[in-house]
Amino acid sequence: MEFFLSIFVGLLFAAGIYLLLHRDFVKLVIGIVIIGNATALFIFVAGRIVRQAGPFIKEDGSVPESFADPVPQALILTALVIGFGIQAFALLLFKKLYDVPKIHQVDDLKK
Amino acid sequence: MQLTEASILLPLILPFLTATICLFFNRSKKAQHFISIAGACLLLITAFFLLESVKENGIMVTQIGGWEAPFGITMVMDIFSAIMVLVTAFVGLMVNIYALQNIKKEKKQFGFFVFFHFLIMGVNGAFTAGDIFNLYVWFEILLIASFILLALGNGKEQLIGTVKYMLLSFIASAFLLVGVGIIYGISGSLNMANVAVFCRENPDNPLITVAAIFFLLPFGIKAALFPMYFWLPASYPTPDISVTAFFSGLLTKVGVYALIRFFTLIFVQDIAYTHTILLIAAAFTMFSGVLGALSRNSMRKVLSFHIISQIGYMILGLALFTPLALAGAIFYMVQHILVKTNLFMITGLVEKIKGTSVLKNIGGLYKSYPFVSLLFFIAALSLAGIPPFSGFWPKFLLIKAGFEAKEYWVIAIGIVTGLLTLFSMTKIWVYAFWEKEKKENENELLESIFIQRNWRMTVPVITITVMIIGIGFYSMPLMKYASLAAEQLMNPSLYIQKVLGK
């Protein structure tokens, strides 16, 4: 599972970087979203994937033998929320670029 | 004065409260002025006492929520952090006074002071974070505040600059998160002290060096290190001059701070590899930055490129990795923050007088404004490192450290860069101050009246200039603090012991 997820993370990064290099602003935003998700998945995989049990102490006080690490999940949650903030700001910024100086793609930034 | 350990949270809480209260008074200019100046003054006083307390009683540590060290979020303040927080508070107050006059009313009502104080909070947070992920969060806070300040007003140039700045910052954040993932994957912890212990116990783990590169990249982008500095001259010259002054002083220095923290505390297992990369990057940063400055023809752009070349000197101090070199780097950071902010604020004065900062459209400032010219002259010489001004001492320390480490080619580049800095400052001086006036401006005021009318803009400039001269002639106190901080950095076992409590 970790093997396939690792390859998937790599593919997501590749797709994200391809979109970031695109000259269209909408695709840039999609690239930001995809790279954000790729980093989140990367942390998830780096924290090892454990199935079946959550990080809870059982009713009789014993600790389960193997359980999913809660820290990467907390990190991902935080990173995703921050990512949403940046994506929202990026969308608004590109909207302003469309409206105010009438810039429609990355190449026009140079003028 | 004995401060409790939890008081290291004050540099975060005070700007937060200031910003939040300002938010409630967003229609009233006067109330916002009062609140933000009061908040900045309080922060300055707190930071001063914190520095004294850290110097007397050693490193201060707070575990947020009472969770013990490797599990919870830790905030740490050593002398290096305390110096940086104090300089932030001082420059924050100065720019705040400057902004009272420099920022338009609509922008204040939109929340200039709110985001300004959120930015200070993010910067202070990054300086005190003791947890890698927490550091990332503070970085994001200061980034989002800086995006808004950069785009405030929706000028065309500003929006274009913000796009470039935002995309590069986003890529940096993504790399930082990947680094966090690697570190967590190999060590199972994100507490800086705990990770440092892990790296010392497993120096052969090849993934540590991989992680080091993944941290070098984002911090390098944020510090504007070669070859990742192109966003800086594209975005910094565009917003209001108070914003530029504050950014140029502090934002890149947060990146330098993080680099120094990580590459003295955590990633020291393969110095021959990582610190050589830093050394080469530092040399190229110094040289290419100053070449960029020579090619520009507006004060804002020339000064923006100078930020880059100065960053090179600081990283040089880190790369040489001796106590003397680190002390030089810390000294350099402090004096650079003061000088750079001052130079941009003087550029603001020039723009106020002449209406532009493009070199070929101004001239004759020395004739009609000798005092403003003198202020620029002092700051410019200090930037180039001419004795007796403040820029001389850290350059001297760094070059001495370079000789001790026998890295002669870097010293040569450093000295040439200093000369070229002087040359490009001379260019501004000749064009803007000495040359004949291009066109007579009827509305130009007498200098004394100008200074009186714009006292909120001139007072901070004069204050910082006095500081620059003071540091130049009486450098011992700052030198002492810098070498104390460098000693602590070179001896991380103190830090680790204090945080982990063993």
PDB file of N, CA and C in Angstrom, chain B residues 359-432:
ATOM      1  N   LEU B 359      15.992  57.286 -10.926  1.00  0.00           N
ATOM      2  CA  LEU B 359      17.178  58.127 -10.712  1.00  0.00           C
ATOM      3  C   LEU B 359      17.285  59.267 -11.704  1.00  0.00           C
ATOM      4  N   LYS B 360      16.914  59.013 -12.983  1.00  0.00           N
ATOM      5  CA  LYS B 360      17.197  60.062 -13.953  1.00  0.00           C
ATOM      6  C   LYS B 360      16.184  61.216 -13.866  1.00  0.00           C
ATOM      7  N   ASN B 361      15.128  61.031 -13.080  1.00  0.00           N
ATOM      8  CA  ASN B 361      14.152  62.112 -12.953  1.00  0.00           C
ATOM      9  C   ASN B 361      14.337  62.955 -11.704  1.00  0.00           C
ATOM     10  N   ILE B 362      15.290  62.576 -10.844  1.00  0.00           N
ATOM     11  CA  ILE B 362      15.528  63.404  -9.664  1.00  0.00           C
ATOM     12  C   ILE B 362      16.918  64.005  -9.759  1.00  0.00           C
ATOM     13  N   GLY B 363      17.180  64.950  -8.905  1.00  0.00           N
ATOM     14  CA  GLY B 363      18.491  65.588  -8.918  1.00  0.00           C
ATOM     15  C   GLY B 363      18.423  66.839  -8.063  1.00  0.00           C
ATOM     16  N   GLY B 364      19.586  67.307  -7.690  1.00  0.00           N
ATOM     17  CA  GLY B 364      19.638  68.560  -6.947  1.00  0.00           C
ATOM     18  C   GLY B 364      19.142  68.480  -5.521  1.00  0.00           C
ATOM     19  N   LEU B 365      19.053  67.251  -4.989  1.00  0.00           N
ATOM     20  CA  LEU B 365      18.552  67.139  -3.616  1.00  0.00           C
ATOM     21  C   LEU B 365      19.549  67.734  -2.623  1.00  0.00           C
ATOM     22  N   TYR B 366      20.835  67.589  -2.954  1.00  0.00           N
ATOM     23  CA  TYR B 366      21.843  68.053  -1.994  1.00  0.00           C
ATOM     24  C   TYR B 366      21.763  69.564  -1.813  1.00  0.00           C
ATOM     25  N   LYS B 367      21.405  70.258  -2.894  1.00  0.00           N
ATOM     26  CA  LYS B 367      21.358  71.720  -2.842  1.00  0.00           C
ATOM     27  C   LYS B 367      20.215  72.193  -1.949  1.00  0.00           C
ATOM     28  N   SER B 368      19.023  71.602  -2.162  1.00  0.00           N
ATOM     29  CA  SER B 368      17.869  72.124  -1.431  1.00  0.00           C
ATOM     30  C   SER B 368      17.564  71.331  -0.167  1.00  0.00           C
ATOM     31  N   TYR B 369      18.043  70.094  -0.069  1.00  0.00           N
ATOM     32  CA  TYR B 369      17.743  69.295   1.126  1.00  0.00           C
ATOM     33  C   TYR B 369      19.017  68.677   1.703  1.00  0.00           C
ATOM     34  N   PRO B 370      19.903  69.500   2.229  1.00  0.00           N
ATOM     35  CA  PRO B 370      21.189  68.936   2.698  1.00  0.00           C
ATOM     36  C   PRO B 370      21.031  67.950   3.857  1.00  0.00           C
ATOM     37  N   PHE B 371      20.025  68.155   4.708  1.00  0.00           N
ATOM     38  CA  PHE B 371      19.912  67.275   5.877  1.00  0.00           C
ATOM     39  C   PHE B 371      19.443  65.881   5.455  1.00  0.00           C
ATOM     40  N   VAL B 372      18.455  65.824   4.564  1.00  0.00           N
ATOM     41  CA  VAL B 372      17.990  64.525   4.054  1.00  0.00           C
ATOM     42  C   VAL B 372      19.146  63.818   3.348  1.00  0.00           C
ATOM     43  N   SER B 373      19.963  64.621   2.605  1.00  0.00           N
ATOM     44  CA  SER B 373      21.116  64.036   1.914  1.00  0.00           C
ATOM     45  C   SER B 373      22.082  63.436   2.913  1.00  0.00           C
ATOM     46  N   LEU B 374      22.295  64.138   4.022  1.00  0.00           N
ATOM     47  CA  LEU B 374      23.218  63.624   5.034  1.00  0.00           C
ATOM     48  C   LEU B 374      22.717  62.295   5.590  1.00  0.00           C
ATOM     49  N   LEU B 375      21.393  62.224   5.860  1.00  0.00           N
ATOM     50  CA  LEU B 375      20.814  60.974   6.377  1.00  0.00           C
ATOM     51  C   LEU B 375      21.066  59.829   5.402  1.00  0.00           C
ATOM     52  N   PHE B 376      20.830  60.107   4.098  1.00  0.00           N
ATOM     53  CA  PHE B 376      21.071  59.053   3.108  1.00  0.00           C
ATOM     54  C   PHE B 376      22.546  58.678   3.070  1.00  0.00           C
ATOM     55  N   PHE B 377      23.398  59.684   3.124  1.00  0.00           N
ATOM     56  CA  PHE B 377      24.843  59.465   3.035  1.00  0.00           C
ATOM     57  C   PHE B 377      25.314  58.507   4.134  1.00  0.00           C
ATOM     58  N   ILE B 378      24.850  58.753   5.368  1.00  0.00           N
ATOM     59  CA  ILE B 378      25.268  57.904   6.491  1.00  0.00           C
ATOM     60  C   ILE B 378      24.790  56.472   6.285  1.00  0.00           C
ATOM     61  N   ALA B 379      23.495  56.334   5.905  1.00  0.00           N
ATOM     62  CA  ALA B 379      22.958  54.982   5.720  1.00  0.00           C
ATOM     63  C   ALA B 379      23.675  54.263   4.582  1.00  0.00           C
ATOM     64  N   ALA B 380      23.963  54.987   3.499  1.00  0.00           N
ATOM     65  CA  ALA B 380      24.593  54.349   2.341  1.00  0.00           C
ATOM     66  C   ALA B 380      26.006  53.886   2.676  1.00  0.00           C
ATOM     67  N   LEU B 381      26.768  54.737   3.360  1.00  0.00           N
ATOM     68  CA  LEU B 381      28.125  54.332   3.733  1.00  0.00           C
ATOM     69  C   LEU B 381      28.093  53.160   4.697  1.00  0.00           C
ATOM     70  N   SER B 382      27.085  53.157   5.560  1.00  0.00           N
ATOM     71  CA  SER B 382      26.979  52.058   6.508  1.00  0.00           C
ATOM     72  C   SER B 382      26.665  50.752   5.777  1.00  0.00           C
ATOM     73  N   LEU B 383      25.818  50.837   4.749  1.00  0.00           N
ATOM     74  CA  LEU B 383      25.491  49.634   3.974  1.00  0.00           C
ATOM     75  C   LEU B 383      26.737  49.094   3.284  1.00  0.00           C
ATOM     76  N   ALA B 384      27.574  50.007   2.764  1.00  0.00           N
ATOM     77  CA  ALA B 384      28.767  49.560   2.049  1.00  0.00           C
ATOM     78  C   ALA B 384      29.855  49.096   3.009  1.00  0.00           C
ATOM     79  N   GLY B 385      29.717  49.397   4.304  1.00  0.00           N
ATOM     80  CA  GLY B 385      30.689  48.917   5.274  1.00  0.00           C
ATOM     81  C   GLY B 385      31.891  49.808   5.423  1.00  0.00           C
ATOM     82  N   ILE B 386      31.673  51.125   5.342  1.00  0.00           N
ATOM     83  CA  ILE B 386      32.776  52.060   5.525  1.00  0.00           C
ATOM     84  C   ILE B 386      32.861  52.431   7.003  1.00  0.00           C
ATOM     85  N   PRO B 387      34.045  52.310   7.641  1.00  0.00           N
ATOM     86  CA  PRO B 387      34.140  52.788   9.010  1.00  0.00           C
ATOM     87  C   PRO B 387      33.988  54.296   9.029  1.00  0.00           C
ATOM     88  N   PRO B 388      33.486  54.922  10.069  1.00  0.00           N
ATOM     89  CA  PRO B 388      33.132  54.384  11.379  1.00  0.00           C
ATOM     90  C   PRO B 388      31.687  53.957  11.508  1.00  0.00           C
ATOM     91  N   PHE B 389      30.945  53.712  10.414  1.00  0.00           N
ATOM     92  CA  PHE B 389      29.527  53.415  10.575  1.00  0.00           C
ATOM     93  C   PHE B 389      29.316  51.927  10.842  1.00  0.00           C
ATOM     94  N   SER B 390      28.053  51.574  11.164  1.00  0.00           N
ATOM     95  CA  SER B 390      27.791  50.267  11.761  1.00  0.00           C
ATOM     96  C   SER B 390      28.111  49.102  10.824  1.00  0.00           C
ATOM     97  N   GLY B 391      28.071  49.321   9.492  1.00  0.00           N
ATOM     98  CA  GLY B 391      28.281  48.201   8.589  1.00  0.00           C
ATOM     99  C   GLY B 391      29.699  47.672   8.584  1.00  0.00           C
ATOM    100  N   PHE B 392      30.619  48.457   9.127  1.00  0.00           N
ATOM    101  CA  PHE B 392      32.027  48.056   9.061  1.00  0.00           C
ATOM    102  C   PHE B 392      32.316  46.861   9.948  1.00  0.00           C
ATOM    103  N   TRP B 393      31.779  46.875  11.175  1.00  0.00           N
ATOM    104  CA  TRP B 393      32.165  45.861  12.166  1.00  0.00           C
ATOM    105  C   TRP B 393      31.816  44.446  11.757  1.00  0.00           C
ATOM    106  N   PRO B 394      30.547  44.163  11.364  1.00  0.00           N
ATOM    107  CA  PRO B 394      30.256  42.775  10.996  1.00  0.00           C
ATOM    108  C   PRO B 394      31.063  42.308   9.790  1.00  0.00           C
ATOM    109  N   LYS B 395      31.298  43.213   8.810  1.00  0.00           N
ATOM    110  CA  LYS B 395      32.114  42.812   7.658  1.00  0.00           C
ATOM    111  C   LYS B 395      33.514  42.449   8.128  1.00  0.00           C
ATOM    112  N   PHE B 396      34.035  43.249   9.038  1.00  0.00           N
ATOM    113  CA  PHE B 396      35.366  42.985   9.583  1.00  0.00           C
ATOM    114  C   PHE B 396      35.398  41.618  10.261  1.00  0.00           C
ATOM    115  N   LEU B 397      34.369  41.343  11.085  1.00  0.00           N
ATOM    116  CA  LEU B 397      34.311  40.043  11.779  1.00  0.00           C
ATOM    117  C   LEU B 397      34.273  38.896  10.779  1.00  0.00           C
ATOM    118  N   LEU B 398      33.429  39.052   9.737  1.00  0.00           N
ATOM    119  CA  LEU B 398      33.269  37.962   8.772  1.00  0.00           C
ATOM    120  C   LEU B 398      34.567  37.725   8.014  1.00  0.00           C
ATOM    121  N   ILE B 399      35.242  38.812   7.625  1.00  0.00           N
ATOM    122  CA  ILE B 399      36.464  38.634   6.854  1.00  0.00           C
ATOM    123  C   ILE B 399      37.543  38.016   7.729  1.00  0.00           C
ATOM    124  N   LYS B 400      37.573  38.433   9.003  1.00  0.00           N
ATOM    125  CA  LYS B 400      38.541  37.839   9.920  1.00  0.00           C
ATOM    126  C   LYS B 400      38.266  36.339  10.076  1.00  0.00           C
ATOM    127  N   ALA B 401      36.980  36.000  10.236  1.00  0.00           N
ATOM    128  CA  ALA B 401      36.622  34.590  10.365  1.00  0.00           C
ATOM    129  C   ALA B 401      36.973  33.821   9.098  1.00  0.00           C
ATOM    130  N   GLY B 402      36.811  34.479   7.947  1.00  0.00           N
ATOM    131  CA  GLY B 402      37.151  33.842   6.684  1.00  0.00           C
ATOM    132  C   GLY B 402      38.638  33.541   6.581  1.00  0.00           C
ATOM    133  N   PHE B 403      39.465  34.480   7.052  1.00  0.00           N
ATOM    134  CA  PHE B 403      40.912  34.248   7.054  1.00  0.00           C
ATOM    135  C   PHE B 403      41.260  33.079   7.961  1.00  0.00           C
ATOM    136  N   GLU B 404      40.580  33.024   9.132  1.00  0.00           N
ATOM    137  CA  GLU B 404      40.874  31.934  10.055  1.00  0.00           C
ATOM    138  C   GLU B 404      40.491  30.590   9.456  1.00  0.00           C
ATOM    139  N   ALA B 405      39.402  30.589   8.663  1.00  0.00           N
ATOM    140  CA  ALA B 405      38.973  29.332   8.056  1.00  0.00           C
ATOM    141  C   ALA B 405      39.688  29.058   6.737  1.00  0.00           C
ATOM    142  N   LYS B 406      40.551  29.970   6.325  1.00  0.00           N
ATOM    143  CA  LYS B 406      41.344  29.835   5.092  1.00  0.00           C
ATOM    144  C   LYS B 406      40.469  29.708   3.854  1.00  0.00           C
ATOM    145  N   GLU B 407      39.361  30.424   3.806  1.00  0.00           N
ATOM    146  CA  GLU B 407      38.514  30.437   2.606  1.00  0.00           C
ATOM    147  C   GLU B 407      38.773  31.750   1.885  1.00  0.00           C
ATOM    148  N   TYR B 408      39.937  31.845   1.228  1.00  0.00           N
ATOM    149  CA  TYR B 408      40.352  33.156   0.726  1.00  0.00           C
ATOM    150  C   TYR B 408      39.483  33.654  -0.415  1.00  0.00           C
ATOM    151  N   TRP B 409      39.000  32.731  -1.280  1.00  0.00           N
ATOM    152  CA  TRP B 409      38.235  33.201  -2.447  1.00  0.00           C
ATOM    153  C   TRP B 409      36.927  33.862  -2.020  1.00  0.00           C
ATOM    154  N   VAL B 410      36.324  33.350  -0.927  1.00  0.00           N
ATOM    155  CA  VAL B 410      35.078  33.972  -0.476  1.00  0.00           C
ATOM    156  C   VAL B 410      35.348  35.366   0.064  1.00  0.00           C
ATOM    157  N   ILE B 411      36.487  35.503   0.774  1.00  0.00           N
ATOM    158  CA  ILE B 411      36.833  36.826   1.286  1.00  0.00           C
ATOM    159  C   ILE B 411      37.000  37.797   0.133  1.00  0.00           C
ATOM    160  N   ALA B 412      37.676  37.318  -0.924  1.00  0.00           N
ATOM    161  CA  ALA B 412      37.883  38.190  -2.080  1.00  0.00           C
ATOM    162  C   ALA B 412      36.540  38.637  -2.639  1.00  0.00           C
ATOM    163  N   ILE B 413      35.609  37.684  -2.786  1.00  0.00           N
ATOM    164  CA  ILE B 413      34.291  38.059  -3.322  1.00  0.00           C
ATOM    165  C   ILE B 413      33.598  39.038  -2.383  1.00  0.00           C
ATOM    166  N   GLY B 414      33.737  38.781  -1.065  1.00  0.00           N
ATOM    167  CA  GLY B 414      33.105  39.681  -0.094  1.00  0.00           C
ATOM    168  C   GLY B 414      33.622  41.093  -0.218  1.00  0.00           C
ATOM    169  N   ILE B 415      34.936  41.234  -0.382  1.00  0.00           N
ATOM    170  CA  ILE B 415      35.515  42.583  -0.454  1.00  0.00           C
ATOM    171  C   ILE B 415      35.103  43.266  -1.756  1.00  0.00           C
ATOM    172  N   VAL B 416      35.158  42.504  -2.870  1.00  0.00           N
ATOM    173  CA  VAL B 416      34.747  43.095  -4.151  1.00  0.00           C
ATOM    174  C   VAL B 416      33.290  43.535  -4.075  1.00  0.00           C
ATOM    175  N   THR B 417      32.445  42.686  -3.445  1.00  0.00           N
ATOM    176  CA  THR B 417      31.041  43.047  -3.305  1.00  0.00           C
ATOM    177  C   THR B 417      30.880  44.340  -2.517  1.00  0.00           C
ATOM    178  N   GLY B 418      31.685  44.471  -1.443  1.00  0.00           N
ATOM    179  CA  GLY B 418      31.626  45.706  -0.669  1.00  0.00           C
ATOM    180  C   GLY B 418      31.952  46.921  -1.524  1.00  0.00           C
ATOM    181  N   LEU B 419      32.991  46.792  -2.358  1.00  0.00           N
ATOM    182  CA  LEU B 419      33.383  47.901  -3.228  1.00  0.00           C
ATOM    183  C   LEU B 419      32.270  48.238  -4.216  1.00  0.00           C
ATOM    184  N   LEU B 420      31.681  47.169  -4.813  1.00  0.00           N
ATOM    185  CA  LEU B 420      30.630  47.421  -5.802  1.00  0.00           C
ATOM    186  C   LEU B 420      29.401  48.038  -5.133  1.00  0.00           C
ATOM    187  N   THR B 421      29.146  47.633  -3.868  1.00  0.00           N
ATOM    188  CA  THR B 421      28.045  48.254  -3.131  1.00  0.00           C
ATOM    189  C   THR B 421      28.282  49.753  -3.014  1.00  0.00           C
ATOM    190  N   LEU B 422      29.505  50.084  -2.641  1.00  0.00           N
ATOM    191  CA  LEU B 422      29.853  51.494  -2.522  1.00  0.00           C
ATOM    192  C   LEU B 422      29.646  52.196  -3.861  1.00  0.00           C
ATOM    193  N   PHE B 423      30.044  51.507  -4.944  1.00  0.00           N
ATOM    194  CA  PHE B 423      29.925  52.091  -6.276  1.00  0.00           C
ATOM    195  C   PHE B 423      28.467  52.372  -6.624  1.00  0.00           C
ATOM    196  N   SER B 424      27.580  51.396  -6.340  1.00  0.00           N
ATOM    197  CA  SER B 424      26.188  51.625  -6.727  1.00  0.00           C
ATOM    198  C   SER B 424      25.535  52.661  -5.820  1.00  0.00           C
ATOM    199  N   MET B 425      26.025  52.756  -4.564  1.00  0.00           N
ATOM    200  CA  MET B 425      25.510  53.821  -3.696  1.00  0.00           C
ATOM    201  C   MET B 425      25.957  55.177  -4.231  1.00  0.00           C
ATOM    202  N   THR B 426      27.206  55.220  -4.748  1.00  0.00           N
ATOM    203  CA  THR B 426      27.698  56.462  -5.346  1.00  0.00           C
ATOM    204  C   THR B 426      26.819  56.851  -6.527  1.00  0.00           C
ATOM    205  N   LYS B 427      26.345  55.828  -7.258  1.00  0.00           N
ATOM    206  CA  LYS B 427      25.493  56.114  -8.416  1.00  0.00           C
ATOM    207  C   LYS B 427      24.228  56.853  -7.966  1.00  0.00           C
ATOM    208  N   ILE B 428      23.585  56.314  -6.914  1.00  0.00           N
ATOM    209  CA  ILE B 428      22.398  57.002  -6.401  1.00  0.00           C
ATOM    210  C   ILE B 428      22.768  58.411  -5.939  1.00  0.00           C
ATOM    211  N   TRP B 429      23.893  58.498  -5.237  1.00  0.00           N
ATOM    212  CA  TRP B 429      24.306  59.785  -4.665  1.00  0.00           C
ATOM    213  C   TRP B 429      24.512  60.812  -5.770  1.00  0.00           C
ATOM    214  N   VAL B 430      25.229  60.407  -6.833  1.00  0.00           N
ATOM    215  CA  VAL B 430      25.530  61.351  -7.911  1.00  0.00           C
ATOM    216  C   VAL B 430      24.245  61.750  -8.631  1.00  0.00           C
ATOM    217  N   TYR B 431      23.421  60.755  -8.999  1.00  0.00           N
ATOM    218  CA  TYR B 431      22.233  61.063  -9.795  1.00  0.00           C
ATOM    219  C   TYR B 431      21.214  61.853  -8.989  1.00  0.00           C
ATOM    220  N   ALA B 432      20.915  61.367  -7.781  1.00  0.00           N
ATOM    221  CA  ALA B 432      19.784  61.940  -7.064  1.00  0.00           C
ATOM    222  C   ALA B 432      20.171  63.180  -6.275  1.00  0.00           C
TER     223      ALA B 432
END
